[in-house]
mmCIF file of C-alpha atoms in Angstrom:
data_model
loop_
_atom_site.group_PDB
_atom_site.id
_atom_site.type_symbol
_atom_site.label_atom_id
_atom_site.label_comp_id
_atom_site.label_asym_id
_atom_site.label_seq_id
_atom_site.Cartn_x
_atom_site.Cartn_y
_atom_site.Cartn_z
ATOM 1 C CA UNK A 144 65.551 61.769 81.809
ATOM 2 C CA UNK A 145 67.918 63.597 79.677
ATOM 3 C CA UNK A 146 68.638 61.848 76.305
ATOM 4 C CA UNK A 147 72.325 61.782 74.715
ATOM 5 C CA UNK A 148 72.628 63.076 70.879
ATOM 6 C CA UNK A 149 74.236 60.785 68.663
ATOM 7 C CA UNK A 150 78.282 62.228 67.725
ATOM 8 C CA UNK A 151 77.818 63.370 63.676
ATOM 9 C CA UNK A 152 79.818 60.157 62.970
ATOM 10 C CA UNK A 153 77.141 57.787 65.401
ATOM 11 C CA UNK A 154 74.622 59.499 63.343
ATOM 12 C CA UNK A 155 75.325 59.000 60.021
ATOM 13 C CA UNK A 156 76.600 55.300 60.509
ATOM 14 C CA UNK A 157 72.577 54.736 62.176
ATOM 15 C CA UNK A 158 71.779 56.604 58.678
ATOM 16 C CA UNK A 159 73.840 53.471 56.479
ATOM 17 C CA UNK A 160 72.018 51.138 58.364
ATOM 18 C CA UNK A 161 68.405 51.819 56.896
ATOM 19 C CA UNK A 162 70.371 52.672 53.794
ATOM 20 C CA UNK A 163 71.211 48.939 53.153
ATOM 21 C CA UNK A 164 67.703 47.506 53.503
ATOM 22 C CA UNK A 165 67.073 48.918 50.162
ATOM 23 C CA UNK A 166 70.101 46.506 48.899
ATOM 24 C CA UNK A 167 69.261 43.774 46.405
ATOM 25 C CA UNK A 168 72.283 42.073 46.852
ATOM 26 C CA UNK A 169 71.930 38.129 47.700
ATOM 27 C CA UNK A 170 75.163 38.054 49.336
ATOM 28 C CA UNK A 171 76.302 41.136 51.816
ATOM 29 C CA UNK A 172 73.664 44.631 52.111
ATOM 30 C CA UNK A 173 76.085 47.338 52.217
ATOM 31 C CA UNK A 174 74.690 50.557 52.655
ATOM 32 C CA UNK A 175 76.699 54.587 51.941
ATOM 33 C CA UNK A 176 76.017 58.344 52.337
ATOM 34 C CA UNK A 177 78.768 60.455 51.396
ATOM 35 C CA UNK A 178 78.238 64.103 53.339
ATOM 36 C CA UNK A 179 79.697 67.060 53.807
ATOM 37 C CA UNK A 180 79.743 69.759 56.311
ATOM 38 C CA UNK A 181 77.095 67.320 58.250
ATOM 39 C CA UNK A 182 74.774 67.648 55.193
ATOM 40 C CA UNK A 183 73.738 64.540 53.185
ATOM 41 C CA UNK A 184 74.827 64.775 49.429
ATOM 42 C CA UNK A 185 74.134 61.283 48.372
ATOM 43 C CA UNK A 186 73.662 58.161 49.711
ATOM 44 C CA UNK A 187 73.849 54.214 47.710
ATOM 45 C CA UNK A 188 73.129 50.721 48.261
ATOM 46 C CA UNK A 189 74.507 47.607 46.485
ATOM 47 C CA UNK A 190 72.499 46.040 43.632
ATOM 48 C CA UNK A 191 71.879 45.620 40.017
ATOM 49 C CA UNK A 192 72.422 48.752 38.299
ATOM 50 C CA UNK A 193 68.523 51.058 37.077
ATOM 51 C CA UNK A 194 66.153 49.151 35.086
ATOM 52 C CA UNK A 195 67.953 45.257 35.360
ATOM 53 C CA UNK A 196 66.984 42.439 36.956
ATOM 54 C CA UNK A 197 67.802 42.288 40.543
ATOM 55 C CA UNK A 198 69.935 39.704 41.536
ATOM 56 C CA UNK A 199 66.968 37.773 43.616
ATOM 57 C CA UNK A 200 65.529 37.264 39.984
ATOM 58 C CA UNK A 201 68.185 36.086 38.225
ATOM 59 C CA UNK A 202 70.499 34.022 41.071
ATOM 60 C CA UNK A 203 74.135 35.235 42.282
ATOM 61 C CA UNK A 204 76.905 34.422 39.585
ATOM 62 C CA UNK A 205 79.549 34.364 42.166
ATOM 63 C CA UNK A 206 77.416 32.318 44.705
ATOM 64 C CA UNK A 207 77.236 29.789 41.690
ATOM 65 C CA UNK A 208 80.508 29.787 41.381
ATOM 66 C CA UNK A 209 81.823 29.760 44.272
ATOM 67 C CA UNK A 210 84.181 32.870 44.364
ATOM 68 C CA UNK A 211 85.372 34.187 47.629
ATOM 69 C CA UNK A 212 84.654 37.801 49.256
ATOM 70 C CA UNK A 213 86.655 40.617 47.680
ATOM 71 C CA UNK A 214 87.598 38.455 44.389
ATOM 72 C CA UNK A 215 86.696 38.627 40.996
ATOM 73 C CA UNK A 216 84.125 41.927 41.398
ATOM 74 C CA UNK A 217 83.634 41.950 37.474
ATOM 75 C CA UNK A 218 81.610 39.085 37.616
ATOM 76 C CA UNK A 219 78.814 41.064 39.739
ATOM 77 C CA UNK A 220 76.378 42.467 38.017
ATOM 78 C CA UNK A 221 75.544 44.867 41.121
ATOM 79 C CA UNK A 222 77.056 47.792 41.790
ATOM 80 C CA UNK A 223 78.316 48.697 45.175
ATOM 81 C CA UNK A 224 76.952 51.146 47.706
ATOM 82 C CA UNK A 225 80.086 53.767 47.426
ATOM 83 C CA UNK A 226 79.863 52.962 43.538
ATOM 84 C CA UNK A 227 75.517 54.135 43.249
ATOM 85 C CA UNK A 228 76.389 56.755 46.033
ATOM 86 C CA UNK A 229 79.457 58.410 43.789
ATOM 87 C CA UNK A 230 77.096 57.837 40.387
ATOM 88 C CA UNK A 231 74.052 59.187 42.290
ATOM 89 C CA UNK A 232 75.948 62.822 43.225
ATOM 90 C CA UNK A 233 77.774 62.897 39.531
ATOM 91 C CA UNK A 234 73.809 62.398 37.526
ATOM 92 C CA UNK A 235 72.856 65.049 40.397
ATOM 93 C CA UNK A 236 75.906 67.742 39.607
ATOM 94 C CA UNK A 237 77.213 67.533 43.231
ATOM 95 C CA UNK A 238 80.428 67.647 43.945
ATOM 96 C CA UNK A 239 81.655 65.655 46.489
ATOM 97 C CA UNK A 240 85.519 67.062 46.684
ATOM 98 C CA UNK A 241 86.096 67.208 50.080
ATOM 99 C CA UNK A 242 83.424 64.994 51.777
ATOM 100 C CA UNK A 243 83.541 62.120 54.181
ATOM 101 C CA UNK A 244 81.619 58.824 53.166
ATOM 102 C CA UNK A 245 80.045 56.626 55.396
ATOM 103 C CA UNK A 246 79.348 52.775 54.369
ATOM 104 C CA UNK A 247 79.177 49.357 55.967
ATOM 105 C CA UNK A 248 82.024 48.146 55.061
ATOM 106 C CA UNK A 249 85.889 48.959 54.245
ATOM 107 C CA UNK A 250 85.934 49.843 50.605
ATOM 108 C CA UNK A 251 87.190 47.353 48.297
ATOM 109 C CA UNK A 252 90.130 48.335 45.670
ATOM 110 C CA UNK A 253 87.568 49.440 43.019
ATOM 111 C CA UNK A 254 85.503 51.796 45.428
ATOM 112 C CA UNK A 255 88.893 53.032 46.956
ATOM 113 C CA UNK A 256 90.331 54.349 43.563
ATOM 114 C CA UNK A 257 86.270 56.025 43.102
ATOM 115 C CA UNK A 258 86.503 57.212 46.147
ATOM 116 C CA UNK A 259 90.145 58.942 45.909
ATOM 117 C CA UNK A 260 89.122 60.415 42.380
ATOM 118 C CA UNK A 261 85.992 61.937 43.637
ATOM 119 C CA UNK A 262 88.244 63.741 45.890
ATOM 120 C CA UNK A 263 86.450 62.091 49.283
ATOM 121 C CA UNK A 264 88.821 63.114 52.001
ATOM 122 C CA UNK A 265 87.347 60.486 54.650
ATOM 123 C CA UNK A 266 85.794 56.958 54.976
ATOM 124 C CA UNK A 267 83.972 55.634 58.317
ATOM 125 C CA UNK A 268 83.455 52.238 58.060
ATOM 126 C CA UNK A 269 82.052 49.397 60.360
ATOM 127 C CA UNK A 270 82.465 46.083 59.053
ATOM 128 C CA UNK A 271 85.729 44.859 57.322
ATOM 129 C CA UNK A 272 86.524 43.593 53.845
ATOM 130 C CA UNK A 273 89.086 41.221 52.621
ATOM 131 C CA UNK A 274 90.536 44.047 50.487
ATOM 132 C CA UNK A 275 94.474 44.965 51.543
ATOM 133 C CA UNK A 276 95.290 47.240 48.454
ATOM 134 C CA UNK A 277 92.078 48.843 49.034
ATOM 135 C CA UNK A 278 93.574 50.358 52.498
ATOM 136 C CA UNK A 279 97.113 50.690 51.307
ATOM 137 C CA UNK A 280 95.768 53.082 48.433
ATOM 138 C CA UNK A 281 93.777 54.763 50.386
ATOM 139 C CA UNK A 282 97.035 55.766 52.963
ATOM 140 C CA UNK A 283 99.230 56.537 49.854
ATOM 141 C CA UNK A 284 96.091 59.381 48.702
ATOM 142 C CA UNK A 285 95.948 60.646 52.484
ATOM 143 C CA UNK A 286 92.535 59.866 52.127
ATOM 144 C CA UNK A 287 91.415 58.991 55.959
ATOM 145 C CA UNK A 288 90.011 55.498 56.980
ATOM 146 C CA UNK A 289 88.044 55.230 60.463
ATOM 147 C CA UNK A 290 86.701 52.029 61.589
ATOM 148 C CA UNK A 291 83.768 52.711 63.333
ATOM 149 C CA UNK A 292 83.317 50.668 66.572
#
């Protein structure tokens, strides 16, 4: 019985998926590896950031207060998957001009402008995200956006 290989983007997006368990987020486990020329650079989950209480310790501010999906990000104290993964390749000295990233969900607006000054030339994404700028800014960089079936 002859297995079929997984297409780069299959595997990668099967890569985000074990990413995320490492998530600390109460809400949504969003998982990212940002790669180029089908090489792994880095790769980022959402949570609090290094050395501070994880959010299953302290509660969800914007559970308590009841804010909506894709509102009000600055009262998070996590960071988000494309946010670690673009921090994680800067403290490392890798450049990620050029690269595609793969992550769980559409980028919100704050990812999208990370994402477009890192000089990522391609997102694959899965699930959506309440975020319309996010897309529109991404189109006006030329910065590619592939939702992943």
């Amino acid at each position: 019985m002859e297995n079929k290989r997984p297409s780069w983007d299959e595997y990668f997006m099967e890569i985000i998926q074990v990413v995320k368990k490492r998530s600390t987020c109460l809400r949504r486990k969003v998982g990212a590896v940002i790669v180029k020329d089908k090489r792994i650079l880095s790769t980022g989950y959402n949570g609090a950031p290094t050395g501070l209480k994880h959010c299953s310790e302290t509660g969800c501010l914007r559970d308590k207060l009841k804010v909506p999906s894709g509102q009000r990000h600055e009262l998070c104290r996590g960071l988000h998957a494309e946010q670690n993964a673009i921090v994680q390749a800067a403290n490392s000295g890798v450049s990620l001009e050029g690269a595609t990233i793969y992550v769980t969900n559409q980028p919100c607006v704050v990812c999208a402008k990370m994402i477009i000054n890192a000089g990522i030339k391609r997102v694959v994404f899965c699930g959506d995200y309440p975020d319309e700028l996010s897309t529109q800014l991404l189109e006006q960089a030329k910065v590619e956006l592939v939702k992943f079936d």
